[in-house]
Coordinates of C-alpha atoms and ligand atoms in Angstrom, one line a residue:
X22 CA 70.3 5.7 173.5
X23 CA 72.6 5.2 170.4
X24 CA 75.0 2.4 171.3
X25 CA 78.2 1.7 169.7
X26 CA 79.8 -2.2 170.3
X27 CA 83.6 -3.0 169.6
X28 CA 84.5 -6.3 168.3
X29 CA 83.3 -8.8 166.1
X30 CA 83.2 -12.6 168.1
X31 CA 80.3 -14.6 169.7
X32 CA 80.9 -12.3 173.2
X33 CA 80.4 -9.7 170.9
X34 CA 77.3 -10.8 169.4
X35 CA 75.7 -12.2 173.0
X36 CA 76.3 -8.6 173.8
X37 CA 74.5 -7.1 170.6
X38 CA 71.7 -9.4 170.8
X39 CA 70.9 -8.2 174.9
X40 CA 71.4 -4.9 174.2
X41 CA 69.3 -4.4 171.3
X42 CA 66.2 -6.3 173.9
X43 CA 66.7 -2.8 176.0
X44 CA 63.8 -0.4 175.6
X45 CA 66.8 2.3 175.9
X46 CA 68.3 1.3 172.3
X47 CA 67.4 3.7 169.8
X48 CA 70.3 2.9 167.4
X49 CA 73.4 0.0 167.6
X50 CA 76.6 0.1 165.6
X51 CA 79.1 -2.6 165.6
X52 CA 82.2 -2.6 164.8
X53 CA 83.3 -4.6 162.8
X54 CA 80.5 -7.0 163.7
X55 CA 79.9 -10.2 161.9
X56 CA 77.0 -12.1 160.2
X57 CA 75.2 -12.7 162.5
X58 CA 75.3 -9.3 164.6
X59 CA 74.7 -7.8 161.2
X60 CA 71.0 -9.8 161.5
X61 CA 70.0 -8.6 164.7
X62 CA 67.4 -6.1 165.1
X63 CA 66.3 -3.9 168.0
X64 CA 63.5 -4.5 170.6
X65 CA 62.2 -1.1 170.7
X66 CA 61.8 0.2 167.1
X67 CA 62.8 -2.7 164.9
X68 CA 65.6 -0.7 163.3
X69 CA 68.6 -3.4 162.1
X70 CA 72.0 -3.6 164.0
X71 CA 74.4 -1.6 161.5
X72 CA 78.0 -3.0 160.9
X73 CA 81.3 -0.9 160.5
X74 CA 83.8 -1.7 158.2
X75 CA 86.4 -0.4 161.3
X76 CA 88.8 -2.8 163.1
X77 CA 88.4 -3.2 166.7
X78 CA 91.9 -2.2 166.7
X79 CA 91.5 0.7 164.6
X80 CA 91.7 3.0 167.8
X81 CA 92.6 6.5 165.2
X82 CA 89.0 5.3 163.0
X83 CA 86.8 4.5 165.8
X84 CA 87.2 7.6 167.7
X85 CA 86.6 9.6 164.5
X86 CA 83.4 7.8 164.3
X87 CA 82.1 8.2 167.9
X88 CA 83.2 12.0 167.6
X89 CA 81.0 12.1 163.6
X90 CA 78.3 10.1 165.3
X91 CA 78.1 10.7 169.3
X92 CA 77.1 7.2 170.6
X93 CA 76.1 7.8 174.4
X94 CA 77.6 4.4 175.0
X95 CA 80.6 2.6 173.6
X96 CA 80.9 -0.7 174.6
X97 CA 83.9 -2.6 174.4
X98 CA 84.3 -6.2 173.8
X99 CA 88.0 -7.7 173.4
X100 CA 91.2 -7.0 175.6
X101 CA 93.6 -5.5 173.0
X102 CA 92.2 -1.8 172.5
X103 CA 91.6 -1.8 176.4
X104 CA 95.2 -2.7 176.7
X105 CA 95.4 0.1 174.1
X106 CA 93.8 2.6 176.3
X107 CA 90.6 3.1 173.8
X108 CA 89.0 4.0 177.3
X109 CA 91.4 6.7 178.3
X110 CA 91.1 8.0 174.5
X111 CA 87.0 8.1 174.4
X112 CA 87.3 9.5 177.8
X113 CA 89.8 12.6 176.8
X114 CA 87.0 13.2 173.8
X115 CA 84.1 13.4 176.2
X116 CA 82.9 10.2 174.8
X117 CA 80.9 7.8 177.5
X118 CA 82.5 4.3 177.0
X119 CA 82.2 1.3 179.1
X120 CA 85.1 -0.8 179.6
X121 CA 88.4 -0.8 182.4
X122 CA 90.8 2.6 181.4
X123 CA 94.0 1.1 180.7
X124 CA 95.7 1.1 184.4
X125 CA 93.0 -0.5 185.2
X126 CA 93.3 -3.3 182.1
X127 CA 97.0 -4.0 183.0
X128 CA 94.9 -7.1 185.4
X129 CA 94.6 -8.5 182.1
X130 CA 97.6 -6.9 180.2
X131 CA 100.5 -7.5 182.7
X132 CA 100.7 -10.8 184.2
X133 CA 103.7 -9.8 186.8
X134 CA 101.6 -6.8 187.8
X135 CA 98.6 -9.4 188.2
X136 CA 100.8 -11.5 190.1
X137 CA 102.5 -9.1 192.1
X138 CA 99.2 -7.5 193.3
X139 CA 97.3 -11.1 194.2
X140 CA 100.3 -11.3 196.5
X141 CA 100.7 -8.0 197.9
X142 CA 96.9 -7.9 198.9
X143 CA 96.4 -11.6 200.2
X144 CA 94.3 -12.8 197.2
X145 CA 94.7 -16.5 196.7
X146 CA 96.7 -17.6 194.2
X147 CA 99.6 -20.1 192.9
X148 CA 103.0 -19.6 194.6
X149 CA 105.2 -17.9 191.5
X150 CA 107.8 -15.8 190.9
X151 CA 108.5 -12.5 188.0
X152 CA 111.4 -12.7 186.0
X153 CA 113.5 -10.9 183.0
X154 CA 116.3 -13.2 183.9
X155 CA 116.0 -16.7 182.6
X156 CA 118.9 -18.3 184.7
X157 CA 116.8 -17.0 187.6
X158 CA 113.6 -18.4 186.2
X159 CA 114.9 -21.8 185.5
X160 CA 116.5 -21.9 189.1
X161 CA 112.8 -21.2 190.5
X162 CA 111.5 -23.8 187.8
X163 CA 113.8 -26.1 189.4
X164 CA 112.7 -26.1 192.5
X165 CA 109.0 -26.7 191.1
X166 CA 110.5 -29.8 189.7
X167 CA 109.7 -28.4 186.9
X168 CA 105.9 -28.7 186.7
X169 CA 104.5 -25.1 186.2
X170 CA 102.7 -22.5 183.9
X171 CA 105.7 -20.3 182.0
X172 CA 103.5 -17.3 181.2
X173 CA 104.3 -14.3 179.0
X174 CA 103.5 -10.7 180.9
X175 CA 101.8 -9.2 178.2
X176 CA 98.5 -10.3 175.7
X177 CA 99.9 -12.8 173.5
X178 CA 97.0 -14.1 171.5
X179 CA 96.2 -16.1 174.1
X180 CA 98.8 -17.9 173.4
X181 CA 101.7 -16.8 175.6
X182 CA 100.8 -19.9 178.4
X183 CA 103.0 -23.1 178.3
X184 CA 102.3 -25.6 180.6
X185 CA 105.6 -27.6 181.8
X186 CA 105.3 -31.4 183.6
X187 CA 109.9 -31.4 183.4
X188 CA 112.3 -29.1 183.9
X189 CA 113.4 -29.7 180.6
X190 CA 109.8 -28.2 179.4
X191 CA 110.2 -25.7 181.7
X192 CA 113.4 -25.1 180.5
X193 CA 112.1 -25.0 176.5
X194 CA 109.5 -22.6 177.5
X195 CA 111.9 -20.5 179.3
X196 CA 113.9 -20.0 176.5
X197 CA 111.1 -19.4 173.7
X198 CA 109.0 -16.6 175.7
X199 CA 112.7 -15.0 177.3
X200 CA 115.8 -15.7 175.5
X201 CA 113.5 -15.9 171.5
X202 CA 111.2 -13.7 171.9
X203 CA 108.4 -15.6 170.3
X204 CA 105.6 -13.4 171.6
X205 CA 107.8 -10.5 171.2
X206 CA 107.4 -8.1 173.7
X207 CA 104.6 -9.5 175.6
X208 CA 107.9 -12.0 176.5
X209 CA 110.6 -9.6 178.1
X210 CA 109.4 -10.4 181.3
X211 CA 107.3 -14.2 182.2
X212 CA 105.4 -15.1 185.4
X213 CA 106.2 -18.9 186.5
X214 CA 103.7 -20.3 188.8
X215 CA 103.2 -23.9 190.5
X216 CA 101.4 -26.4 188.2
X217 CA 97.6 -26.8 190.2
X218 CA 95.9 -29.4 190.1
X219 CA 91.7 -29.3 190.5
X220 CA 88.8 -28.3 188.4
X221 CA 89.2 -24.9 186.9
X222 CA 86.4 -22.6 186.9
X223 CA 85.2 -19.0 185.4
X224 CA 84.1 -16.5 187.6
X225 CA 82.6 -12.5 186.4
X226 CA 82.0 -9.7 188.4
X227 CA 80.6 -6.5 187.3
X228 CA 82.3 -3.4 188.6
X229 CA 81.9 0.6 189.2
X230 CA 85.1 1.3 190.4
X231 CA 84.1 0.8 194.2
X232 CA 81.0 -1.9 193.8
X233 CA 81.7 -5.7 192.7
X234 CA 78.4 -7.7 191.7
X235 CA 79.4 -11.2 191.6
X236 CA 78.2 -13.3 188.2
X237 CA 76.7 -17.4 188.9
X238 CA 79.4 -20.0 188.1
X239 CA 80.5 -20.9 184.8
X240 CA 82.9 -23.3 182.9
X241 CA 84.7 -22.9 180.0
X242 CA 86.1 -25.9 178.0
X243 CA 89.6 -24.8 177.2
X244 CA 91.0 -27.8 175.4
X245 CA 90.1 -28.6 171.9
X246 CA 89.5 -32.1 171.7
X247 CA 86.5 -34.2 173.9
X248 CA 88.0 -35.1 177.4
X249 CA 89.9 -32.2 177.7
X250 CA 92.3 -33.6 175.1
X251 CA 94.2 -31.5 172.1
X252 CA 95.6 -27.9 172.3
X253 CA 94.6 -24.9 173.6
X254 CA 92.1 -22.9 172.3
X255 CA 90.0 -19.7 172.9
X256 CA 87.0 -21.4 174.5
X257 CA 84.8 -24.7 172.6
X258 CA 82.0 -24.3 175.0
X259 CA 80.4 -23.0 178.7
X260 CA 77.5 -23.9 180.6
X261 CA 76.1 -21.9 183.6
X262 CA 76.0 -22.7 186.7
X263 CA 78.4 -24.9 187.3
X264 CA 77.8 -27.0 190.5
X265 CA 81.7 -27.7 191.3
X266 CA 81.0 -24.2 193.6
X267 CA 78.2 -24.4 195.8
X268 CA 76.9 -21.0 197.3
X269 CA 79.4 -21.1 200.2
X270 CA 81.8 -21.3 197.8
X271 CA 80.6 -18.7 195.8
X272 CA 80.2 -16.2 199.1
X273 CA 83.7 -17.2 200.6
X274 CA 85.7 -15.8 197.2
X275 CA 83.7 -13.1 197.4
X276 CA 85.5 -13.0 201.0
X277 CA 89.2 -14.2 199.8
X278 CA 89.1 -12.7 196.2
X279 CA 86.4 -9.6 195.7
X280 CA 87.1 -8.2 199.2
X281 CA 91.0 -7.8 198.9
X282 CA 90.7 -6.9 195.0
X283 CA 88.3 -3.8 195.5
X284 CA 90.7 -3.0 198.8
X285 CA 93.8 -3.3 196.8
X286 CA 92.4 -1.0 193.3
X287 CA 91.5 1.6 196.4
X288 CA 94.6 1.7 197.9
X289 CA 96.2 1.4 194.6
X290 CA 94.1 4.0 193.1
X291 CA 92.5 2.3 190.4
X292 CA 89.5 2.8 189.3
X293 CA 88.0 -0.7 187.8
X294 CA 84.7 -0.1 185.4
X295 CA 84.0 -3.2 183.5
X296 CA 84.1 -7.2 184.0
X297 CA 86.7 -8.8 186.5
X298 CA 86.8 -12.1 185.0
X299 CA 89.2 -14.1 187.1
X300 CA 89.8 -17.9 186.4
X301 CA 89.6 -19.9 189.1
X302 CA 91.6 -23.6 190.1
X303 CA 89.5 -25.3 192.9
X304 CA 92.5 -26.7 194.9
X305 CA 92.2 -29.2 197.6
X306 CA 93.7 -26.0 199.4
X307 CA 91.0 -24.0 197.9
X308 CA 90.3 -21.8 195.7
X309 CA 93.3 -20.1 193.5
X310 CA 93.1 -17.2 190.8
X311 CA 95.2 -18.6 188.1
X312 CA 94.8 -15.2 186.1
X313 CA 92.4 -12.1 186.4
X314 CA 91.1 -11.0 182.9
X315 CA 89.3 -7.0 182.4
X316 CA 86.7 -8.2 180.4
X317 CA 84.2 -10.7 179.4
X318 CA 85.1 -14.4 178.4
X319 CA 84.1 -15.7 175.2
X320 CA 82.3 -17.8 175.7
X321 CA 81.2 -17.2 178.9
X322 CA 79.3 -14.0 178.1
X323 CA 76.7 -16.5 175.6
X324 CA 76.0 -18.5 178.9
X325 CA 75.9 -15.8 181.1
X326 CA 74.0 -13.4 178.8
X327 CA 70.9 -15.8 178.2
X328 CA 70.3 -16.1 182.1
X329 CA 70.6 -12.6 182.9
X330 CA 67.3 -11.0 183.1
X331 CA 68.4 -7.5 183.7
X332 CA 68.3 -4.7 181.0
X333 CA 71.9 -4.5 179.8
X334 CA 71.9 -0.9 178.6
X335 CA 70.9 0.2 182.2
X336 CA 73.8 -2.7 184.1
X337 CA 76.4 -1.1 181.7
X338 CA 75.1 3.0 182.1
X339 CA 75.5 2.1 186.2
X340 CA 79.0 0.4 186.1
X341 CA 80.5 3.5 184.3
X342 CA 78.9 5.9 186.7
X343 CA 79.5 4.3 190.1
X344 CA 75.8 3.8 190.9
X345 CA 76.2 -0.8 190.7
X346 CA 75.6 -0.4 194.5
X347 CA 71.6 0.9 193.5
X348 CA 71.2 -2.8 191.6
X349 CA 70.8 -6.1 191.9
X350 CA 71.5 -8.7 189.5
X351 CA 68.7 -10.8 188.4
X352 CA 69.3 -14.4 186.8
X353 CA 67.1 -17.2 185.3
X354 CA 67.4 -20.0 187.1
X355 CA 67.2 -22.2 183.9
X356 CA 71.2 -23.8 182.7
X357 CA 72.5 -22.6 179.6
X358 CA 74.9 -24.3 177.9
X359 CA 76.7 -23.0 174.9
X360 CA 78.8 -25.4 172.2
X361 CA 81.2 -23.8 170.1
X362 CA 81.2 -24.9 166.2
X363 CA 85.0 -24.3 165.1
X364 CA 86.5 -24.7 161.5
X365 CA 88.3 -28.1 161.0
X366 CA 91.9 -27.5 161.5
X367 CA 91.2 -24.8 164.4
X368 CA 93.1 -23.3 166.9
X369 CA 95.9 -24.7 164.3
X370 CA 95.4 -23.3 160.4
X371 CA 92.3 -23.0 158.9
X372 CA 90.0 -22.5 155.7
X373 CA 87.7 -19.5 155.5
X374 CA 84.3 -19.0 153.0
X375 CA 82.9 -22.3 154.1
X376 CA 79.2 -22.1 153.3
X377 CA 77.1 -22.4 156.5
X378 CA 74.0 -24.6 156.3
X379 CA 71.0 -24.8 158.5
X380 CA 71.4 -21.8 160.6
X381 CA 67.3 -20.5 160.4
X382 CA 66.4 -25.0 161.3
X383 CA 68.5 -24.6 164.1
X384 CA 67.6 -21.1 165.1
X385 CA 63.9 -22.3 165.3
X386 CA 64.3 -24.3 167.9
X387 CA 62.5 -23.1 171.1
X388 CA 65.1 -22.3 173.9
X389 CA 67.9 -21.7 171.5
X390 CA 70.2 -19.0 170.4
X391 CA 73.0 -19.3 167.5
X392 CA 75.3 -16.5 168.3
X393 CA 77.9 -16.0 165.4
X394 CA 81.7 -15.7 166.1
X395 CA 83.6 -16.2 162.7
X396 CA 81.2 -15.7 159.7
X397 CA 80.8 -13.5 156.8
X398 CA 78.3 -12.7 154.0
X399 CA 79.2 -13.9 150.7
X400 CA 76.6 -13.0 148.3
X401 CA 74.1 -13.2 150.5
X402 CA 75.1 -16.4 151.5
X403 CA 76.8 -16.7 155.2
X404 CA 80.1 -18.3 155.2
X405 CA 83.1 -19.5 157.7
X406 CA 85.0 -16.7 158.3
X407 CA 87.3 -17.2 161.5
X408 CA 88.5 -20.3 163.8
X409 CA 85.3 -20.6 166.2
X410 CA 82.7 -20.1 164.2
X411 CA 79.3 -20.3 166.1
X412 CA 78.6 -20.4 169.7
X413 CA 75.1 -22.6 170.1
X414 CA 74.0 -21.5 172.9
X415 CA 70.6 -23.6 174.5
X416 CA 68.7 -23.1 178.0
X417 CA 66.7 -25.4 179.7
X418 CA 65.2 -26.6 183.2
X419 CA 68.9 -28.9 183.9
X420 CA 71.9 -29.1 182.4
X421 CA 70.6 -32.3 180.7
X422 CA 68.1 -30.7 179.4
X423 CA 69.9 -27.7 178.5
X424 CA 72.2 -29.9 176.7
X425 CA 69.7 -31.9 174.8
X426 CA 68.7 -28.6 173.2
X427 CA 72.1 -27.3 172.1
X428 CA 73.3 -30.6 170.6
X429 CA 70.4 -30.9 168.5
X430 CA 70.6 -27.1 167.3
X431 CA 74.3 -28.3 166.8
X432 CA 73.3 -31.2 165.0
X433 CA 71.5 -29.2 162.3
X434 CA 73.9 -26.8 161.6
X435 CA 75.7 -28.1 158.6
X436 CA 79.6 -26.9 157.3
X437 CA 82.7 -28.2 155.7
X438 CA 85.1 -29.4 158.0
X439 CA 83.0 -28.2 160.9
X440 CA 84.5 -29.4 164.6
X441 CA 83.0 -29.3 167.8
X442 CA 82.5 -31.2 171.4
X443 CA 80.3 -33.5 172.1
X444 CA 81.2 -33.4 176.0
X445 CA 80.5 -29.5 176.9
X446 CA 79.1 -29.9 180.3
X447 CA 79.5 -33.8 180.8
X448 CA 81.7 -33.1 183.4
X449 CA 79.1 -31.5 185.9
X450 CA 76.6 -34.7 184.7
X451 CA 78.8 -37.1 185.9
X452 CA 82.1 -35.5 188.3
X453 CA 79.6 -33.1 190.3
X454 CA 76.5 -32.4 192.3
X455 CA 73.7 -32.7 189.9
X456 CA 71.2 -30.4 189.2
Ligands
AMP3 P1 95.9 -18.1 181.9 O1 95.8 -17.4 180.6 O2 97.0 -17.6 182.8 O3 94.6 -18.4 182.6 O4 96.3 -19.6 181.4 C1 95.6 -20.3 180.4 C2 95.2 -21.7 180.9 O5 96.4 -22.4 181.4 C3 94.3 -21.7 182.1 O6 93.0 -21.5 181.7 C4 94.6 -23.0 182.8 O7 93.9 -24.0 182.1 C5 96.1 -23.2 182.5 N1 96.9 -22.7 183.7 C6 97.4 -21.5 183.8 N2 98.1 -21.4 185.0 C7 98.0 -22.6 185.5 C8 98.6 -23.1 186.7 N3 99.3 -22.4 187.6 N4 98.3 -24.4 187.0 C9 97.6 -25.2 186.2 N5 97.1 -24.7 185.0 C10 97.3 -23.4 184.7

């Protein structure tokens, strides 16, 4: 099977690397791809992952190559050509392509339809309220007290969440998404919820449009600083499982968030292929869906990826024909633990063409996998080349163990500026059950 993978990250990369241990793969492309996917070479014939010089954006270009070159797979990696309808597109061109069309991406793409369709089917989540208006926004801010997430509708880089603790916050934020227009027209209309409070959690579930197959626990480590200090970023690390959700916990969302999702896309008539990735705040209510993403985190898919034991081709050929009721999803008990490398300066600016040291040391290590998200070659060296740069991803039999292994891959990996946390799973160590 000739496979074709869109995007160029650490996800990305997890995803080439269990593809290309399928006995299906005859051929992988990637596009763009990155260093490190460019290094990859698959299980069943030795051939070498191929890299595109074609944007994962560059909806016009990649369809002209899947028509030249007739992958029987495209995979799709980021949100933005989902949002973009890439599926939809392949899909008119008789092309087989894995991924939510893009009705089904507006989970991800519009958070007031999100919203509105958590409430209308009973899904759990934080009170809130849709607006274009932002006297009527800051009136519902007000009675919050002012502590709550002012969230953009549309993709915004990730970027489009403010988190208020005033009303005069609430107020600022108001204005920049609504009345400025900083994330353009992602901004014209905002979601305000209630500020939560609890431990917040990743969930996955692989989908066929009418079957939901529930990933283990994860945790992503949002913030960019050690004890969940510093700004924002896309992800600096994930372990799997995490024990703040037993396997109650775990069965009763399947109850309060699966059930109603999969009866809401039937009476809504959407048909969902692809990962549900909702983030999760465990409440002293309960559990709450903060936000549903259409496809898989970064970097939860390096966690997730290196536990799964099933064949990937064959998961991904059954979600886009309806047949995920047939399997069963098969995980390694082992906890992986993945610690993201970032460029100094990152999620601010950043330099680029750092020279990476120490990669084939680290990669040596048993029970370890370096997946790349920002490199580049440069003459045959491998070079920074984005704001996370690795994702060093390590299994073992604990989550102390697991960590052991990771840091000291982490610890041989050598770049200018290079910034990471030391604290990627410490939580569950010391917060939660132990295991
Ligand atoms: P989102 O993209 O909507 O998940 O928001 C990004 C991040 O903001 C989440 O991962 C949470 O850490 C935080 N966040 C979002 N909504 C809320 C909320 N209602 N209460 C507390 N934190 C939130």
């Amino acid at each position: 099977m000739k496979v074709l993978v869109i995007g160029s990250g650490g996800r990305e990369h997890a995803l080439v690397w269990k593809l290309a241990q399928s006995p299906h793969a005859t051929r992988i492309w990637c596009a763009p791809g990155n260093a490190g996917i460019a290094r990859e070479r698959l299980a069943g014939n030795h051939s070498a992952v191929e890299c595109l010089q074609v944007g994962a954006e560059d909806l016009a270009a990649l369809l002209a190559f899947a028509r030249e070159h007739q992958p029987d797979l495209t995979v799709v990696g980021p949100d933005n050509p989902l949002a973009s309808g890439i599926v939809d597109l392949f899909q008119r061109n008789n092309l087989r392509i894995w991924g939510p069309n893009q009705k089904a991406a507006r989970f991800e793409s519009s958070k007031v339809f999100a919203q509105r369709f958590m409430e209308e089917h009973g899904i759990p989540t934080a009170s809130s309220g849709s607006f274009t208006d932002p006297k009527a926004a800051l009136a519902f801010a007000a009675s919050l007290d002012g502590r709550c997430a002012v969230k953009a509708d549309g993709l915004a880089l990730g970027k489009g969440v403010l988190m208020c603790g005033t009303l005069a916050e609430a107020e600022k934020a108001i204005d920049e998404i609504l009345v400025h227009q900083t994330f353009g027209n992602a901004g014209t209309s905002i979601v305000i919820q209630e500020f939560l409070e609890g431990m917040e959690i990743s969930l996955h579930a692989l989908c066929d449009g009418t079957t939901a197959r529930l990933f283990p626990t994860s945790q992503d480590h949002k913030r960019a600083l050690e004890g969940d200090l510093g700004l924002n970023t896309g992800g600096m690390g994930t372990y799997s499982p995490t024990p703040f959700l037993d396997d109650a916990g775990c069965a009763s969302v399947e109850r309060q968030v699966l059930g109603p999702w999969l009866r809401g896309c039937a009476a809504e008539n959407i048909d969902f292929r692809g990962i549900l990735y909702p983030g999760l705040m465990l409440t002293p209510a309960g559990p709450k869906v903060l936000e549903f993403n259409a496809r898989f985190g970064d970097p939860e898919t390096q966690v997730y990826l290196t536990r799964l034991e099933n064949d990937l081709v064959e998961l991904l050929d059954a979600s886009v024909s309806g047949q995920l009721h047939r399997v069963e999803l098969k995980w390694r008990p082992e906890v992986a633990v993945c610690v993201v490398m970032a460029s100094g300066g990152y999620p601010g600016s950043y330099a680029k063409g750092k020279p990476i040291r120490g990669l084939e040391e680290a990669g040596r290590l048993p029970n370890t996998k370096v997946f790349h998200a920002g490199t580049a070659d440069a003459a045959g060296a491998i070079v920074t080349h984005g704001g996370r740069v690795l994702g060093v991803t390590a299994w073992g039999a604990d989550l102390s163990a697991a960590r052991e292994t990771a840091y000291a891959a982490v610890d041989r990996i050598q770049f200018e500026g290079a910034q990471f946390r030391r604290d990627i799973g410490a939580k569950a160590l010391t917060g939660g059950l132990r295991r």
